[in-house]
Amino acid sequence: MNPLFLTKKAFSIAVALCLLLCVTTLFIFNKNIEKQMYAEAGLSLLTQSNIRHAMLEKNFKQAQRDIRFLHATPPVKAIMLEKTSRPHSSDAESDYDIWVHRLQTIFLAYAKNHPSIAQIRFIGIADNGKELVRITRHEGQAAITQEEQLQEKEHRGYFQNVLQLQPNQVYWSDIELNREHGTIETPPWPTYRAAQVVYDTKNEPFGFVIINYYARPLIELLQSNMETGFSLFLLDQSGRYIIHPDDNKSFAYEFGDSSTWHKDFRTSTTDVSRVMLAESKQQGVKYLYSETRFQLSDRTKKHELRLITTMDHSFLKKRIQQLKMTAILIILSLYAILTLMIYLYWLLGQKSLAELHSRANYEALIRGSGDAIISTDLQGNIDSWNHSAAAMLGFDEQCVRQQNLVQILFPGEDGQIMNAIFEKLRGGADSTNFETVIKHSSGTAINASITVSLIKAKDSQPIGLAAIIRNVNESVALQKSLEESNEQFSAKNKEMEQFIYTVSHDLKSPLVTISGFASRLAEALKDILDEKQKHQFERIQMNVDHMGHLLNDLLQLSRMVQTGLEKQDINTIHVLRNVLQNMESEITRSQANIIFPDTLHPIYANESAFSQCLQNIIGNAIKFRNTDTLPCIELSTRKVGQNTVIDIKDNGLGIEEKYQQRIFNVFERLNATEGTGVGLAIVKSVMEKHNGRVALQSSLGNGSTFSLFFPNQETIQAKGP
């Protein structure tokens, strides 16, 4: 079997293998993606922590440079010397004031150029740790604190802590809410302090320079640019919250709240990638976290800040789930693509197999066909022909192969016509059909119907010609016989029409004579005739009148059949009003109500014939009315496709469905009391003359609607006469 062929069983196996491959791939992916995502989460947390650790380090190094610079300014040492070396000299006291002023100027200028600084102070040990110089920023403006406002700080915790430092060591306070006179300022604001001890000439502590910083900018810096799903905790050495995602818990310990990280969270490690996990003891919310510690090595005891960055565990789970769903969609898409490729491969095999079957069937069809089927190249040289061609034309296939078809079958002038047809096909025409006479090898004439088609390759390029020849001798003979029969029928039909016209015309004269004699006789004998005899004369006159109407209708129908109709655009409203005026006596006598709109679509018709149609249909509606209801007739027009339709609707007796076709025949009447049975036959004849039709919708007891379909002028012109 051709390798392109794929059986249904092989197709099913291939699809199953693709499914197994996709399921295996999805299993491996799901197994590894969770581990990978936890590892990436741990790395992201560590990165976030390290970034914020670097922020802290940069901030405190800058603070260290600030305190060392201010500590080293000459006025600091000069004030110490003035206070320790010459404490009783009045001149020294004057010099002391000068150095204090100079230090105030330096501190003030420095504070103005460093917006993060809240206070700069020089505090002495003497006088209960009284401030010697103080610069305070209030409402954004740095200012010198007057001497009477300087405070004693010996009672503050940081006072004793600073004095325990060794030379050149820098003191770092906790980050806490600022206090004045031992009370948290309102509104609260966080601060931290940097200090360095000033020693006297005996290497004993004299005091210290201390800077208070606004901690809010540092806190906002640490909290900035956190990735989605990440949060930050900053703890002091006791685990209390300096920064908490819930702002209400930041610095809560300053107001008596005893919450700490260890009290609020239960920590462990995840089973995947060993990432640290913290679970809220109160809410049960889980976080992945990473912790770094920032060491403040300024004291003998441990002093540090703990930076903890967290990621909501549910956020990570959601991301993992999203990735798994994405993987499922990708695998499903891949499976669909692979299945589609296998299916297309299977279809290709089936198509190839179908082509082989089709070719075999085609060859069998050609061999078994009763028509002669001949294929040639584009020049008309014969490539092949079937057994029927050999039997019909009398030539053996081997004898005519590569000979020109035109020269064999169409010698003489017919050959030129065939060459022209072949040239037309080579120019792009798909096929052509014609009838002609060809010659048998014996010379016998054969009436043939020939269809010549262009053979195209898959790329639509012409590669040859195909001719199908059918012997139509019997069809030609039958057609000739049919034409002769039609001529005879047409002649008889004309004789019948002429007979009807003649009879109708010739009978009118005797009827007029009978009517006249009957009228005069009834008038002459009116005094001696009894009621029964008078009634008999009335019956004679009524039947004569009926016969006259019948003959008039037959004459009209005969003229309609025999004569042509000149058509024009008709003002429908104008014609309708003329018809109603001619029928005024009937309408008045019956009290009929005729309803129609102010405008109606114009039609393309013969005005006289159209008037006759309206008169016949409206007259029928009046004749065959309900006895207990006044007749109501509605007329309207509409466009339906390429036709203009006139609808005439009445509330009369209605017509049963089984009679609805018969009433258009001549002499068909459903009510024997009135009418000639020719009126609707005339309507049908008129509509056929217009290439239109008449339609009827009716049911017994519910009235009738007659619809006259008149083709538009452009439609008639397109069809021709």
XYZ file of C-alpha atoms in Angstrom:
721
model
C 0.000 0.000 0.000
C 1.132 3.537 -0.678
C 2.871 4.957 2.436
C 0.518 7.946 2.312
C -2.406 5.695 3.189
C -3.337 5.570 6.853
C -5.979 3.119 7.957
C -8.614 4.060 10.541
C -6.911 1.786 13.044
C -3.524 3.415 12.464
C -5.184 6.833 12.690
C -6.718 5.940 16.060
C -3.376 4.630 17.363
C -1.562 7.795 16.251
C -4.166 10.014 17.964
C -3.901 7.914 21.147
C -0.085 8.203 21.134
C -0.361 11.982 20.736
C -2.746 12.088 23.683
C -0.361 9.972 25.787
C 2.558 12.250 24.863
C 0.603 15.381 25.772
C -0.620 13.930 29.088
C 2.938 12.848 30.000
C 4.315 16.270 29.130
C 1.621 17.948 31.212
C 2.344 15.656 34.171
C 6.077 16.430 34.076
C 5.400 20.149 33.714
C 2.978 20.243 36.658
C 5.453 18.293 38.775
C 8.286 20.764 38.139
C 6.432 24.066 37.831
C 5.486 24.227 41.519
C 9.055 23.606 42.641
C 10.339 26.180 40.161
C 7.772 28.794 41.189
C 8.578 28.386 44.892
C 12.288 28.730 44.111
C 11.643 31.864 42.062
C 9.428 33.256 44.841
C 12.185 32.640 47.412
C 14.728 34.350 45.150
C 12.379 37.328 44.611
C 11.824 37.651 48.359
C 15.560 37.509 49.039
C 16.178 40.100 46.325
C 13.558 42.427 47.803
C 15.085 42.020 51.264
C 18.605 42.662 49.990
C 17.492 45.779 48.144
C 15.938 47.195 51.299
C 18.950 46.131 53.354
C 21.080 48.174 50.964
C 18.710 51.126 51.420
C 19.119 50.937 55.188
C 22.871 50.635 54.897
C 23.091 53.640 52.601
C 20.851 55.706 54.879
C 22.768 54.936 58.073
C 26.137 55.504 56.406
C 24.953 58.960 55.387
C 23.773 59.580 58.959
C 27.178 58.440 60.227
C 28.899 60.916 57.918
C 26.553 63.666 59.185
C 27.297 63.045 62.869
C 31.049 62.705 62.383
C 31.156 65.941 60.362
C 29.253 67.939 62.976
C 31.211 66.324 65.824
C 34.462 67.439 64.200
C 33.526 71.104 63.772
C 35.886 73.442 65.752
C 33.173 75.121 67.838
C 32.345 71.774 69.496
C 35.861 71.394 70.860
C 36.118 75.129 71.660
C 32.927 75.039 73.738
C 34.297 71.994 75.610
C 37.539 73.833 76.312
C 35.785 77.015 77.436
C 33.609 75.003 79.796
C 36.425 72.885 81.289
C 39.574 75.054 81.159
C 38.353 78.516 82.141
C 35.061 78.101 83.893
C 35.417 81.269 86.084
C 36.791 83.774 83.557
C 34.463 86.490 82.450
C 36.393 86.748 79.195
C 36.042 83.044 78.754
C 32.335 83.420 79.242
C 32.318 85.925 76.441
C 34.371 83.599 74.253
C 31.987 80.793 75.121
C 29.053 82.775 73.793
C 30.938 83.415 70.564
C 31.638 79.716 70.064
C 28.041 78.814 70.899
C 26.841 81.299 68.274
C 29.262 79.865 65.710
C 28.073 76.314 66.423
C 24.459 77.416 66.188
C 25.229 78.920 62.766
C 26.910 75.704 61.562
C 24.110 73.468 62.886
C 21.445 75.727 61.370
C 23.075 75.819 57.930
C 23.552 72.052 57.962
C 19.948 71.423 58.977
C 18.662 73.701 56.220
C 20.594 71.714 53.618
C 19.442 68.313 54.954
C 15.622 68.150 55.027
C 15.646 64.725 56.672
C 17.158 66.213 59.859
C 14.589 67.137 62.506
C 16.988 68.271 65.305
C 20.698 68.825 65.896
C 21.809 69.192 69.512
C 24.987 69.541 71.547
C 24.237 68.199 75.036
C 26.588 68.486 78.019
C 26.804 66.182 81.022
C 26.741 69.063 83.495
C 23.544 70.624 84.729
C 21.576 67.359 84.492
C 22.448 66.937 80.862
C 21.325 70.334 79.729
C 21.298 71.129 76.000
C 24.033 73.630 75.089
C 22.975 74.155 71.447
C 19.762 73.055 69.764
C 18.434 73.438 66.221
C 14.812 72.325 65.697
C 12.817 72.071 62.452
C 9.223 73.135 62.821
C 6.730 73.117 59.930
C 9.593 72.648 57.502
C 11.727 75.530 58.816
C 14.934 75.006 60.853
C 15.452 77.464 63.727
C 17.763 78.021 66.723
C 16.222 77.213 70.110
C 16.658 80.029 72.596
C 18.593 79.372 75.806
C 15.544 79.567 78.072
C 13.903 76.755 76.043
C 16.856 74.367 76.272
C 15.962 71.147 78.130
C 17.657 68.733 80.511
C 18.002 65.247 79.028
C 19.703 63.263 81.777
C 16.477 61.289 82.383
C 16.233 60.060 78.779
C 17.368 56.519 78.039
C 19.587 57.461 75.137
C 21.557 59.872 77.433
C 23.126 57.040 79.419
C 23.490 54.800 76.361
C 25.507 57.413 74.475
C 27.905 57.953 77.391
C 28.779 54.235 77.375
C 30.356 54.503 73.889
C 34.062 54.274 73.288
C 35.903 57.092 71.502
C 34.969 57.393 67.783
C 31.949 55.098 68.195
C 28.564 56.278 66.852
C 25.369 55.711 68.763
C 22.212 54.605 66.963
C 18.890 54.793 68.690
C 15.848 52.673 67.983
C 13.421 53.947 65.358
C 10.632 55.260 67.564
C 8.059 58.008 67.905
C 9.547 61.344 68.943
C 8.968 62.626 72.473
C 9.143 66.096 73.957
C 9.357 66.404 77.732
C 8.874 62.633 77.873
C 5.559 62.659 75.935
C 4.897 61.460 72.365
C 4.367 64.461 70.140
C 0.998 65.019 68.460
C 0.627 64.168 65.664
C 3.086 61.305 66.182
C 6.107 61.125 63.892
C 8.864 58.497 63.863
C 12.495 59.345 64.393
C 15.887 57.798 64.999
C 19.050 59.361 66.451
C 22.759 59.295 65.740
C 25.195 60.571 68.401
C 28.943 60.768 69.134
C 30.565 61.529 72.490
C 32.731 64.628 73.047
C 35.631 64.043 75.494
C 37.449 66.655 77.558
C 41.196 67.078 77.930
C 41.262 64.359 80.596
C 39.571 61.929 78.209
C 36.420 62.065 80.286
C 32.982 62.415 78.626
C 32.003 66.081 78.392
C 28.793 65.622 76.397
C 27.730 64.540 72.905
C 26.470 65.771 69.564
C 23.168 64.114 68.595
C 21.019 64.315 65.413
C 17.323 63.447 65.294
C 16.153 62.282 61.822
C 12.710 62.137 60.338
C 12.173 58.380 59.903
C 9.086 58.729 57.646
C 11.110 59.273 54.406
C 13.173 56.168 55.205
C 10.027 54.128 55.912
C 8.373 55.290 52.662
C 11.564 54.497 50.748
C 11.612 50.958 52.157
C 7.927 50.464 51.268
C 8.248 51.826 47.727
C 8.365 49.734 44.537
C 7.165 46.527 46.153
C 6.136 43.927 43.583
C 2.498 42.840 43.380
C 1.676 40.376 46.152
C 4.689 41.420 48.298
C 4.604 43.135 51.722
C 7.257 44.492 54.119
C 7.793 44.156 57.865
C 10.526 46.074 59.747
C 11.106 44.869 63.309
C 13.265 46.090 66.145
C 15.498 43.701 68.098
C 12.485 42.657 70.199
C 10.371 41.763 67.180
C 8.069 44.760 67.570
C 6.609 46.347 64.450
C 8.267 49.476 63.093
C 6.712 48.836 59.686
C 3.637 46.653 59.262
C 1.434 46.266 56.129
C -1.420 47.347 58.379
C -0.445 50.934 59.276
C -2.442 50.688 62.522
C 0.076 48.164 63.820
C 3.189 50.177 62.976
C 4.663 51.560 66.244
C 1.669 50.096 68.103
C 4.041 49.056 70.904
C 4.536 52.768 71.683
C 0.893 52.782 72.835
C 1.010 49.619 74.903
C 0.343 46.967 72.228
C 2.447 43.889 72.973
C 2.182 42.347 69.485
C 5.386 40.958 68.010
C 6.308 38.881 64.986
C 6.790 35.756 67.111
C 3.482 36.213 68.875
C 1.510 36.824 65.660
C 3.093 34.288 63.305
C 3.962 30.596 63.315
C 7.016 30.016 61.115
C 8.130 26.888 59.248
C 9.574 25.852 55.917
C 7.622 24.720 52.855
C 7.844 21.200 51.541
C 8.771 22.629 48.171
C 12.224 24.235 47.732
C 12.518 24.798 51.532
C 11.223 28.404 51.362
C 10.353 29.987 54.737
C 6.622 30.047 55.533
C 4.802 32.198 58.106
C 1.202 31.579 59.136
C -0.903 34.169 60.924
C -2.086 32.666 64.210
C -5.243 34.776 64.237
C -6.337 34.804 60.576
C -4.687 31.644 59.299
C -3.256 33.532 56.298
C 0.021 32.111 55.044
C 2.983 34.059 53.726
C 6.276 33.091 52.152
C 8.995 35.271 53.594
C 12.677 36.139 53.564
C 14.508 37.818 56.459
C 17.696 39.874 56.607
C 19.163 41.572 59.670
C 20.765 44.973 59.730
C 23.340 45.105 62.533
C 23.945 48.348 64.419
C 27.340 47.618 66.011
C 27.519 50.671 68.252
C 26.819 49.060 71.603
C 28.141 46.208 73.618
C 24.744 44.498 73.579
C 23.057 43.162 70.436
C 21.317 45.920 68.507
C 19.752 45.194 65.117
C 16.836 45.791 62.750
C 15.049 42.860 61.075
C 13.829 43.265 57.507
C 11.158 40.736 56.475
C 9.655 40.702 52.975
C 6.589 38.516 52.486
C 4.527 37.157 49.633
C 0.910 36.105 50.038
C 0.952 32.312 49.716
C -2.469 32.348 48.003
C -1.093 34.800 45.441
C 1.678 32.348 44.590
C -0.803 29.460 44.498
C -2.968 31.482 42.113
C 0.010 32.170 39.854
C 0.921 28.489 39.879
C -2.681 27.602 39.029
C -2.684 30.129 36.206
C 0.522 28.650 34.817
C -0.952 25.167 35.061
C -4.076 26.313 33.228
C -1.910 27.983 30.604
C 0.078 24.778 30.278
C -3.151 22.805 29.886
C -4.323 25.184 27.154
C -0.973 24.957 25.388
C -0.931 21.168 25.641
C -4.529 21.003 24.424
C -3.641 23.297 21.526
C -0.601 21.175 20.761
C -2.738 18.042 20.937
C -5.309 19.661 18.639
C -2.586 20.656 16.171
C -1.003 17.200 16.201
C -4.404 15.557 15.837
C -5.245 17.924 12.999
C -1.937 17.128 11.273
C -2.592 13.405 11.619
C -6.132 13.916 10.398
C -4.918 15.928 7.406
C -2.348 13.220 6.676
C -5.135 10.644 6.881
C -7.331 12.792 4.631
C -4.477 13.089 2.134
C -4.203 9.317 2.078
C -7.949 8.982 1.743
C -7.936 11.547 -1.049
C -5.205 9.683 -2.889
C -7.134 6.467 -2.419
C -10.326 8.181 -3.546
C -8.518 9.489 -6.606
C -7.429 5.966 -7.466
C -10.998 4.716 -7.030
C -12.326 7.690 -8.971
C -9.873 7.050 -11.763
C -10.881 3.404 -11.865
C -14.570 4.347 -11.831
C -13.939 6.973 -14.496
C -12.214 4.486 -16.727
C -15.036 1.970 -16.126
C -17.588 4.682 -16.904
C -15.842 5.583 -20.119
C -15.581 1.942 -21.144
C -19.242 1.251 -20.316
C -20.709 4.492 -21.675
C -23.025 4.315 -24.672
C -21.666 7.680 -25.846
C -18.451 8.062 -27.799
C -15.861 9.658 -25.480
C -12.704 10.936 -27.126
C -9.734 12.778 -25.554
C -7.230 14.805 -27.559
C -4.319 17.138 -26.962
C -4.781 20.886 -27.378
C -4.174 20.573 -31.134
C -6.979 18.019 -31.520
C -4.752 14.955 -31.978
C -6.513 11.870 -30.576
C -5.050 10.383 -27.361
C -7.775 7.835 -26.648
C -11.372 6.859 -27.311
C -13.660 4.293 -25.829
C -15.317 1.182 -27.283
C -18.545 3.089 -27.949
C -16.624 5.516 -30.182
C -15.230 2.614 -32.171
C -18.699 1.058 -32.494
C -20.439 4.363 -33.371
C -17.872 5.683 -35.844
C -16.476 2.473 -37.228
C -12.803 3.300 -36.570
C -10.463 1.157 -34.448
C -8.721 3.056 -31.628
C -5.241 1.974 -32.662
C -5.818 3.208 -36.216
C -6.834 6.732 -35.195
C -4.494 7.348 -32.248
C -2.501 10.577 -32.755
C -4.582 11.461 -35.838
C -6.457 14.727 -35.956
C -10.089 14.407 -34.821
C -11.315 17.197 -37.128
C -9.796 15.611 -40.201
C -11.364 12.211 -39.440
C -14.906 13.261 -38.493
C -15.378 16.715 -40.017
C -13.984 16.899 -43.556
C -14.769 19.980 -45.601
C -16.436 23.152 -44.272
C -17.507 21.521 -40.979
C -13.832 21.070 -40.192
C -13.312 24.837 -40.261
C -16.188 25.265 -37.785
C -14.669 22.635 -35.471
C -11.240 24.291 -35.638
C -12.883 27.580 -34.623
C -14.586 25.823 -31.676
C -11.269 24.271 -30.588
C -9.600 27.666 -30.814
C -12.364 29.188 -28.636
C -11.795 26.491 -25.997
C -8.039 27.004 -26.062
C -8.750 30.714 -25.471
C -10.391 30.008 -22.121
C -13.962 28.769 -22.699
C -14.787 25.753 -20.513
C -17.106 23.853 -22.844
C -19.452 24.110 -25.808
C -22.345 21.994 -27.078
C -23.721 21.758 -30.586
C -25.458 19.392 -32.953
C -24.153 18.454 -36.388
C -23.890 15.606 -38.868
C -20.791 13.414 -38.871
C -19.718 10.580 -41.126
C -19.382 6.914 -40.246
C -16.276 5.199 -41.632
C -18.639 3.631 -44.150
C -19.883 7.060 -45.244
C -23.259 6.875 -43.491
C -24.471 10.180 -42.003
C -24.974 10.306 -38.228
C -26.950 13.007 -36.453
C -24.786 13.766 -33.417
C -24.942 15.925 -30.292
C -21.361 16.888 -29.436
C -20.052 18.431 -26.177
C -16.426 19.547 -26.268
C -14.781 20.497 -22.927
C -11.400 21.780 -21.863
C -9.327 19.378 -19.747
C -7.439 21.264 -17.014
C -4.639 20.226 -14.672
C -4.795 20.880 -10.909
C -3.218 24.288 -11.458
C -6.073 25.122 -13.895
C -3.724 25.030 -16.882
C -5.371 23.509 -20.019
C -3.791 20.217 -21.041
C -6.235 18.798 -23.578
C -9.752 18.490 -24.963
C -12.536 15.971 -24.330
C -15.361 15.298 -26.803
C -18.559 13.394 -25.934
C -20.537 12.341 -29.047
C -24.077 11.028 -28.761
C -26.012 9.473 -31.649
C -29.280 11.441 -31.785
C -30.790 9.921 -34.945
C -33.827 8.750 -32.951
C -34.146 12.103 -31.141
C -33.995 14.030 -34.410
C -36.713 11.813 -35.900
C -38.865 12.207 -32.776
C -38.359 15.998 -32.765
C -39.419 16.207 -36.395
C -42.563 14.177 -35.658
C -43.332 16.414 -32.647
C -42.976 19.582 -34.699
C -45.391 18.192 -37.311
C -47.905 17.345 -34.539
C -47.581 20.837 -33.055
C -48.234 22.415 -36.435
C -51.372 20.291 -36.815
C -52.537 21.143 -33.272
C -51.909 24.833 -33.830
C -53.971 24.736 -37.022
C -56.848 22.930 -35.273
C -56.655 25.402 -32.368
C -56.933 28.325 -34.754
C -59.888 26.629 -36.470
C -61.556 26.194 -33.053
C -60.962 29.829 -32.098
C -62.376 30.949 -35.443
C -65.356 28.618 -34.980
C -66.099 30.040 -31.510
C -65.850 33.563 -32.859
C -68.085 32.775 -35.838
C -70.691 30.913 -33.787
C -70.775 33.638 -31.117
C -71.101 36.336 -33.760
C -73.696 34.508 -35.911
C -75.899 33.586 -32.925
C -76.297 37.199 -31.848
C -78.617 38.083 -34.763
C -81.204 35.302 -34.086
C -81.107 36.153 -30.369
C -81.889 39.801 -31.155
C -84.805 38.657 -33.360
C -86.162 36.295 -30.683
C -85.851 39.012 -28.036
C -87.661 41.528 -30.236
C -90.535 39.186 -31.196
C -90.943 38.020 -27.575
C -91.099 41.612 -26.313
C -93.642 42.742 -28.940
C -95.754 39.609 -28.458
C -95.801 40.056 -24.678
C -96.790 43.707 -25.102
C -99.574 42.858 -27.608
C -101.073 40.140 -25.441
C -100.523 41.702 -22.032
C -104.261 42.238 -21.487
C -105.293 38.639 -22.149
C -102.285 36.797 -20.615
C -102.637 35.282 -17.193
C -99.834 35.388 -14.576
C -98.377 32.042 -15.556
C -98.122 33.036 -19.223
C -96.556 36.390 -18.291
C -93.985 34.548 -16.210
C -93.181 32.305 -19.172
C -92.555 35.350 -21.411
C -90.254 36.776 -18.679
C -88.355 33.486 -18.601
C -87.909 33.643 -22.391
C -86.557 37.207 -22.150
C -84.257 36.346 -19.193
C -82.732 33.360 -21.006
C -82.244 35.394 -24.161
C -80.430 38.067 -22.101
C -78.293 35.397 -20.418
C -77.393 33.905 -23.782
C -76.499 37.388 -25.028
C -74.174 37.950 -22.096
C -72.617 34.545 -22.691
C -72.038 35.262 -26.384
C -70.506 38.672 -25.512
C -68.132 37.014 -23.044
C -67.186 34.324 -25.580
C -66.499 36.974 -28.207
C -64.380 38.906 -25.745
C -62.453 35.761 -24.741
C -61.923 34.856 -28.404
C -60.601 38.342 -29.220
C -58.316 38.159 -26.166
C -56.825 34.865 -27.363
C -56.424 35.884 -30.994
C -55.146 39.443 -30.692
C -51.927 40.804 -29.184
C -51.834 43.378 -26.393
C -50.117 46.738 -26.474
C -48.731 47.481 -23.012
C -47.823 50.760 -21.348
C -47.332 52.232 -17.877
C -50.826 52.631 -16.394
C -52.094 54.992 -13.712
C -53.782 52.348 -11.566
C -55.899 54.827 -9.583
C -57.229 56.387 -12.811
C -58.212 53.010 -14.330
C -59.838 51.844 -11.080
C -61.985 54.959 -10.815
C -63.181 54.531 -14.435
C -64.125 50.900 -13.703
C -66.044 51.900 -10.568
C -67.856 54.638 -12.509
C -68.932 52.082 -15.166
C -70.191 49.775 -12.391
C -71.879 52.544 -10.435
C -75.396 51.094 -10.790
C -74.332 47.642 -9.555
C -72.364 49.134 -6.661
C -75.258 51.413 -5.661
C -77.835 48.611 -5.924
C -75.748 46.259 -3.768
C -74.603 49.059 -1.365
C -71.064 47.737 -1.761
C -68.228 49.563 0.009
C -65.097 49.866 -2.195
C -61.931 50.720 -0.227
C -58.557 51.671 -1.753
C -55.695 54.034 -0.763
C -55.000 57.421 -2.335
C -51.979 56.050 -4.199
C -51.408 52.720 -5.901
C -48.311 51.391 -7.659
C -48.448 51.895 -11.448
C -48.398 48.746 -13.574
C -47.134 47.902 -17.037
C -50.149 46.425 -18.887
C -52.833 46.853 -21.512
C -55.306 49.350 -20.066
C -58.422 47.820 -21.602
C -57.524 44.267 -20.572
C -56.609 45.425 -17.065
C -59.954 47.247 -16.763
C -61.756 44.054 -17.816
C -59.940 42.062 -15.095
C -60.899 44.560 -12.399
C -64.517 44.705 -13.604
C -64.885 40.902 -13.694
C -63.371 40.336 -10.219
C -65.259 43.231 -8.553
C -68.460 42.119 -10.321
C -68.049 38.575 -8.963
C -67.461 39.953 -5.457
C -70.775 41.825 -5.690
C -72.679 38.880 -7.223
C -71.479 36.219 -4.775
C -71.914 38.163 -1.553
C -73.244 37.123 1.822
C -76.952 37.838 2.025
C -76.705 39.036 5.626
C -73.718 41.380 5.142
C -73.131 44.368 2.881
C -70.269 43.676 0.460
C -66.890 45.237 1.278
C -64.108 45.140 -1.323
C -60.528 46.317 -0.567
C -57.895 46.992 -3.263
C -54.177 47.491 -2.686
C -50.868 47.094 -4.501
C -47.433 45.800 -3.478
C -44.044 44.967 -4.978
C -43.037 41.296 -4.969
C -39.678 40.628 -6.576
C -39.902 41.738 -10.215
C -43.719 41.989 -10.162
C -46.311 44.567 -9.205
C -49.250 42.824 -7.483
C -52.873 44.046 -7.346
C -54.784 42.469 -4.426
C -58.642 42.492 -4.527
C -60.065 41.262 -1.205
C -63.779 40.728 -0.485
C -65.955 39.516 2.419
C -68.131 37.291 0.248
C -69.074 33.624 0.375
C -65.551 32.310 -0.131
C -64.526 29.295 -2.224
C -63.622 25.820 -1.089
C -60.060 24.792 -1.872
C -61.124 21.915 -4.154
C -62.889 24.405 -6.496
C -60.225 27.119 -6.540
C -58.503 25.945 -9.743
C -61.707 24.976 -11.598
C -63.272 28.442 -11.426
C -60.695 29.763 -13.928
C -61.948 27.319 -16.579
C -64.529 28.372 -19.196
C -68.211 27.823 -18.182
C -67.257 26.862 -14.592
C -69.809 28.283 -12.111
C -70.209 27.427 -8.423
C -73.571 29.253 -8.273
C -75.988 28.530 -11.073
C -78.155 31.568 -10.473
C -75.846 34.278 -11.838
C -72.906 34.693 -14.226
C -71.802 33.047 -17.464
C -68.770 31.138 -16.140
C -66.409 33.028 -18.485
C -65.364 36.085 -16.396
C -62.483 34.455 -14.462
C -61.396 32.588 -17.601
C -60.981 35.999 -19.227
C -58.939 37.182 -16.188
C -56.657 34.143 -16.480
C -56.249 34.679 -20.230
C -55.414 38.370 -19.712
C -52.753 37.556 -17.107
C -51.172 34.899 -19.343
C -51.072 37.438 -22.182
C -49.096 39.704 -19.808
C -46.697 36.868 -18.861
C -48.147 37.161 -15.385
C -50.463 35.066 -13.264
C -53.550 35.217 -11.066
C -53.534 33.721 -7.564
C -56.417 33.024 -5.183
C -56.554 32.763 -1.391
C -59.951 31.808 -0.009
C -61.871 29.598 2.352
C -65.610 28.917 2.549
C -67.422 31.640 4.525
C -64.308 33.887 4.896
C -64.231 35.796 1.618
C -61.605 35.696 -1.146
C -58.461 37.543 -2.199
C -57.528 37.598 -5.903
C -53.909 38.657 -6.604
C -52.890 39.790 -10.112
C -49.127 39.514 -10.706
C -47.982 41.923 -13.481
C -44.269 41.694 -14.444
C -42.376 44.983 -14.423
C -41.441 46.512 -17.769
C -37.697 45.782 -17.435
C -38.465 42.127 -16.657
C -40.563 41.750 -19.799
C -37.898 43.443 -21.928
C -35.187 41.173 -20.495
C -37.224 38.052 -21.349
C -38.133 39.309 -24.821
C -41.446 38.922 -26.590
